[in-house]
Amino acid sequence: MAYKHYILVCGGVECDSNKGDDLFRKLIHAVEHRGLMADIQVVKSGCFGFCAVGPVVKILPDETFYVEVTPEDAEEIVEAHIVKGKPVERLRYREEESKVNVRIKDLSFYQKQFRIVLRNCGAINPEEITEYIARDGYLALEKVLFEMTPDDVIEEMKKSGLRGRGGAGFPTWRKWEFSRVVDEKQKYVVCNADEGDPGAYMDRSVLEGDPHSVLESMAIAGHTVGANQGYIYIRAEYPLAIDRLNRAIDQAKELGLLGDNILGTDFSFDIELRLGAGAFVCGEETALLASVEGKRGMPVPRPPFPAVKGLWGKPTVINNVETWANIPVIITRGGDWFAKIGTEGSTGTKVFALTGRIQNSGLVEVPMGTTLRDIIYNIGGGVPGGKKFKAVQTGGPSGGVITEEYLDTPIDYDQLGKLGSIMGSGGMIIMDESDCMVDVSKFYLEFTVDESCGKCAPCRIGGKTLFNILDKISKGNGEMEDIAKMKRIGHAMQRVSLCGLGQTAPNPILSTLRYFGEEYRQHIEEKKCPAGKCKSLISYEIIEDKCIGCGVCARACPVGCISGERRMPHLINQVECIKCGECYNVCKFNAVAVG
Amino acid sequence: MSVHTKVEIEFSDSLLSFIDEWRDRQGNLIMILHKVQEEIGYIPRKAAMKVAELLEVPLAKIYGVVTFYHFFKLEKPGKNQIQVCMGTACYLKGGEDLIQELEDILGIGLNQVTDDGRFSIEAVRCVGCCGLAPVIVIGEKVYGKVTKKELPGIIAAHRDG
Ligand SMILES: Cc1cc2nc3c(=O)[nH]c(=O)nc-3n(C[C@H](O)[C@H](O)[C@H](O)COP(=O)(O)O)c2cc1C
Ligand code: FES
C-alpha cells in the first residue's frame, strides 16, 4: 500500500448513474486541490452490491462506509475525514438509529455474505490489471501452465463440485472433459454473458467490477481442453462492461497473459468479444453459438452437445460469467477447500440480485444452503412499508415462486427444484400483498411469447395460448376449466419443446397455480383481484364514514371524475374512472377502498 | 446479387474501414450491423443493401438477422429515445404506468416518434439498476425511482438536447 488512504467510489451502474460519476470527479478535484495526490488515491471500483443506499463510498484502511453520498459532499469527506481524521457522521450508514456501524464487515447486509465470485468487486479498480494481479490475479493461470497437467485441472474441478451458474447447474468439469477428449485441432471456449433474465444483473457486475477473473479462467479452460480461441458473447445493452472487457483484454495482451506464447510457454490463447442484439433465446447455448456465427439465434436439438460439436462444428466449452469467476479461486485454493462451502450437491456460493419489495436491494453472495429467510430478512432487511411478504420468485421467466412456509428451505439446485422453482441465474424478486400472481404470470408469459424464436410449435403456439388464457382471466372472463387447460398445455410444453425456453416457459404459471390456486379461483369465480392489480376487476370507492371532504383526491384525479362539496363525502364516477389508483395513493384518511 | 446497382448511401470512412477489417472474419455480420446502427442510429434499407453489396451476401440474409434481433431498428428513432425498463423489478413497481403517462404527455404510442422527431418511447428489458426501479433511460442518462409526476420535468430537460 503505497497510499495512506484509498477512497473507493462505487462504479456500479446504479451508483454511477445516480451522480456517482460526478461525485468521483469532485473527490479527485478535492484531493488534487489540496495537493494530496501522493497520499490518497481515489478509485472507481466495481459494484459494492449494496445498491439500495447508493452512491456508496468506502474509505480504506479504516473501512468507513458512506452512503447516499452526493457530489456536494466530496469536499467535506476529504477535508474532515482525510485531512482532519474526523469521519463525516451524517453520511455514515446506520443500521438502526441508535447504532452507528464502524466497520464494513459488521454490517448485517454483508455479515452473512461470503464472497468468492464478487471477491474483487468493489475492492479493485477494474481498469487496472495490476490491481487484479496484486490480489493473486493470474496466479491460477500460472499454476495451471507450470505446475499442473490438464488432468490435474479437471481433477481439481471435479473435487470442487462446481456446477454451472447459468441456470442448468451442469457439472463444469464434465463439460470440460467432454471437450478435452475429442481429438480435434480447433476447439473453442465461450463465455455466456448474455444475462437474459429480466431481473438479474450479477454477471454485469462481475464483468464491470472484475473482468480479468473471466479472462483468466477462459485461458485456463483453453489450456485444459486444447483451445486457442475464446469468445465472450455479451449483451450490447452493457456498454460499460464491453468497454472494461476490451481494456482488460488489451492490458492482458500487453503483459503476455493473453495472446501468443502466454508467459513464455507454447500455449497461445486469444479472446474476442461478440455482441448480442437483444434476443433472450440467445442465452440458450446452441442459439448463442448460432449468434456468434453471425446468424439468426435459433436453437438446435442436443445432442450433439456443444462440448463435442459447437461453434463452426468444433468442440466448444461454454460457461456462464459467474461460473468462470469461481475458477481462479478453485485452482489457487484447491477443489477440496471449495467443496467445503455450501451443501453436498451444490458447492460454493451463489450470487443473487435481490430486488422488488425489499428494503436492501442489491447483489448478495451467500454460501449455497443459506435459507431464503436469511437472505430476505437478515441480509435484505425484509419487506418495506409494513406490507406483508407474499412470495419470492427465483429463476426469472423459467422459474417459479416460493411462499412463506418454505422460507427455511436451504437454497441449492435440488431443493429449489423440489419446490417447483429453479436456481436460475440468480434473479430473486420479492413480492408482497400488493402483487398479483395472475399478473406476474402474465408478465413472464408475455416475455417468453415475445422471445420465442418460433421454430417449434409447442413453444410458439402453447405459449401464446397460455398467455391468452391468463389475459382472459385477468379481465374477468376466465372459466374454471381454464386452470386444467393451462396445466395440460404447460406439461406438454415442458415435455416436447425444442429448447429450454419453451420447456421452462410454463413454470411461472404452474408454480403460481400450485401455491396460489385460490387467487386464480377468485379471479375466475368472484371476478376479484385481491391484490388490486388487474384493472378490469377492481373499482375504487370512497368510504363515506371516513371521507372528511378535503378534496385532495378530486384534485389528484387525472380525469376529474371525483366530485363532492367541501367537507362532505366525495363520490367517484365509476363510468369515467380509469382505475389509476391516484385517489387511493393520495388519501391520508384511508377513505378510498379498492374492491 | 447478379445486377450490380451502386447503392447510394454515404458510409463514413471509419464505418468502411470497420467493414473492411471484419470482411473475412467468421461471424462478422452482427458486429457490422451493430456498427452501422451505432453510426446511423438505425438500419435504413439502403444501408442494409450497401452492407449486402460490400460483403457479397444476399440482402435476405441481412434482413433475416436484422429482424430476428430486437436491438436492431428498421425505423429512425427519435432524437431522444426514452427507454422505459420493463424488467421484472420495474414492472412490479409501475413501469407500465410510466409508459402510459409518457404516451399521454407526448401524444405518441410505444415505438413511435413525435412529429418533431425529438422523442420516441421504447420498452426495454432490465437495464441492470433494479434497486432503482422503476427506471427510465434517455441517452446515457439513467433516471431511477421515477414517479409519474417527474416525467414532464424530465422530458423538458431533454427537449432541446
Ligand atoms: C432460454 C434460455 C436462456 C438462457 N439464458 C442464459 C443466460 O442469459 N446466461 C447464461 O449464462 N446462461 C443462460 N442459459 C443457459 C445456457 O444454455 C447454458 O446452460 C449455460 O450458458 C452454460 O453455462 P454454465 O454451465 O456455466 O451454467 C439459458 C438457457 C435457456 C434455455
Ligand atoms: S428491472 Fe428495471 S432495472 Fe432491472
PDB file of C-alpha atoms and ligand atoms in Angstrom, chain A residues 163-170 172 175 192-197 203 280-281 283-285 302 318-321 323 398 425 499-501, ligand 1:
ATOM      1  CA  ARG A 163     -21.866 -26.603 -11.200  1.00  0.00           C
ATOM      2  CA  GLY A 164     -22.814 -24.141 -13.925  1.00  0.00           C
ATOM      3  CA  ARG A 165     -24.266 -20.878 -12.634  1.00  0.00           C
ATOM      4  CA  GLY A 166     -26.090 -20.041 -15.871  1.00  0.00           C
ATOM      5  CA  GLY A 167     -29.159 -21.944 -14.805  1.00  0.00           C
ATOM      6  CA  ALA A 168     -28.952 -25.630 -15.554  1.00  0.00           C
ATOM      7  CA  GLY A 169     -26.339 -26.495 -12.927  1.00  0.00           C
ATOM      8  CA  PHE A 170     -24.389 -28.946 -15.048  1.00  0.00           C
ATOM      9  CA  THR A 172     -18.410 -27.863 -15.099  1.00  0.00           C
ATOM     10  CA  LYS A 175     -18.217 -30.346 -19.894  1.00  0.00           C
ATOM     11  CA  ASN A 192     -22.054 -16.689 -21.898  1.00  0.00           C
ATOM     12  CA  ALA A 193     -22.538 -13.066 -20.862  1.00  0.00           C
ATOM     13  CA  ASP A 194     -25.968 -12.670 -22.365  1.00  0.00           C
ATOM     14  CA  GLU A 195     -27.662 -12.358 -18.956  1.00  0.00           C
ATOM     15  CA  GLY A 196     -31.203 -12.679 -20.204  1.00  0.00           C
ATOM     16  CA  ASP A 197     -33.264 -12.951 -17.003  1.00  0.00           C
ATOM     17  CA  ASP A 203     -22.961 -11.095 -14.483  1.00  0.00           C
ATOM     18  CA  PHE A 280     -33.380 -13.794 -24.880  1.00  0.00           C
ATOM     19  CA  VAL A 281     -33.200 -17.140 -26.649  1.00  0.00           C
ATOM     20  CA  GLY A 283     -28.746 -17.132 -23.830  1.00  0.00           C
ATOM     21  CA  GLU A 284     -29.515 -20.759 -24.662  1.00  0.00           C
ATOM     22  CA  GLU A 285     -26.224 -22.254 -25.630  1.00  0.00           C
ATOM     23  CA  ARG A 302     -28.985 -31.515 -28.385  1.00  0.00           C
ATOM     24  CA  ILE A 318     -19.401 -22.745 -22.876  1.00  0.00           C
ATOM     25  CA  ASN A 319     -19.822 -21.415 -19.376  1.00  0.00           C
ATOM     26  CA  ASN A 320     -21.586 -18.581 -17.667  1.00  0.00           C
ATOM     27  CA  VAL A 321     -19.800 -15.482 -16.313  1.00  0.00           C
ATOM     28  CA  THR A 323     -19.127 -19.953 -13.282  1.00  0.00           C
ATOM     29  CA  SER A 398     -38.044 -20.074 -16.359  1.00  0.00           C
ATOM     30  CA  SER A 425     -29.159 -17.391 -12.994  1.00  0.00           C
ATOM     31  CA  CYS A 499     -35.120 -25.872 -26.208  1.00  0.00           C
ATOM     32  CA  GLY A 500     -35.043 -24.738 -22.620  1.00  0.00           C
ATOM     33  CA  LEU A 501     -37.026 -21.600 -23.385  1.00  0.00           C
TER      34      LEU A 501
HETATM   35  C1  LIG C   1     -33.943 -19.768 -22.810  1.00  0.00           C
HETATM   36  C2  LIG C   1     -32.620 -19.881 -22.126  1.00  0.00           C
HETATM   37  C3  LIG C   1     -31.944 -18.735 -21.763  1.00  0.00           C
HETATM   38  C4  LIG C   1     -30.710 -18.810 -21.150  1.00  0.00           C
HETATM   39  N1  LIG C   1     -30.090 -17.666 -20.812  1.00  0.00           N
HETATM   40  C5  LIG C   1     -28.865 -17.731 -20.244  1.00  0.00           C
HETATM   41  C6  LIG C   1     -28.186 -16.533 -19.900  1.00  0.00           C
HETATM   42  O1  LIG C   1     -28.701 -15.437 -20.111  1.00  0.00           O
HETATM   43  N2  LIG C   1     -26.953 -16.622 -19.349  1.00  0.00           N
HETATM   44  C7  LIG C   1     -26.364 -17.836 -19.114  1.00  0.00           C
HETATM   45  O2  LIG C   1     -25.254 -17.868 -18.640  1.00  0.00           O
HETATM   46  N3  LIG C   1     -26.997 -18.984 -19.402  1.00  0.00           N
HETATM   47  C8  LIG C   1     -28.230 -18.968 -19.971  1.00  0.00           C
HETATM   48  N4  LIG C   1     -28.855 -20.143 -20.284  1.00  0.00           N
HETATM   49  C9  LIG C   1     -28.158 -21.411 -20.000  1.00  0.00           C
HETATM   50  C10 LIG C   1     -27.241 -21.808 -21.140  1.00  0.00           C
HETATM   51  O3  LIG C   1     -27.963 -22.530 -22.115  1.00  0.00           O
HETATM   52  C11 LIG C   1     -26.129 -22.711 -20.688  1.00  0.00           C
HETATM   53  O4  LIG C   1     -26.662 -23.716 -19.909  1.00  0.00           O
HETATM   54  C12 LIG C   1     -25.068 -22.006 -19.880  1.00  0.00           C
HETATM   55  O5  LIG C   1     -24.531 -20.945 -20.592  1.00  0.00           O
HETATM   56  C13 LIG C   1     -23.965 -22.977 -19.566  1.00  0.00           C
HETATM   57  O6  LIG C   1     -23.038 -22.401 -18.681  1.00  0.00           O
HETATM   58  P1  LIG C   1     -22.873 -22.922 -17.190  1.00  0.00           P
HETATM   59  O7  LIG C   1     -22.746 -24.419 -17.249  1.00  0.00           O
HETATM   60  O8  LIG C   1     -21.630 -22.279 -16.726  1.00  0.00           O
HETATM   61  O9  LIG C   1     -24.085 -22.515 -16.455  1.00  0.00           O
HETATM   62  C14 LIG C   1     -30.124 -20.084 -20.885  1.00  0.00           C
HETATM   63  C15 LIG C   1     -30.814 -21.225 -21.224  1.00  0.00           C
HETATM   64  C16 LIG C   1     -32.048 -21.145 -21.823  1.00  0.00           C
HETATM   65  C17 LIG C   1     -32.749 -22.398 -22.168  1.00  0.00           C
END
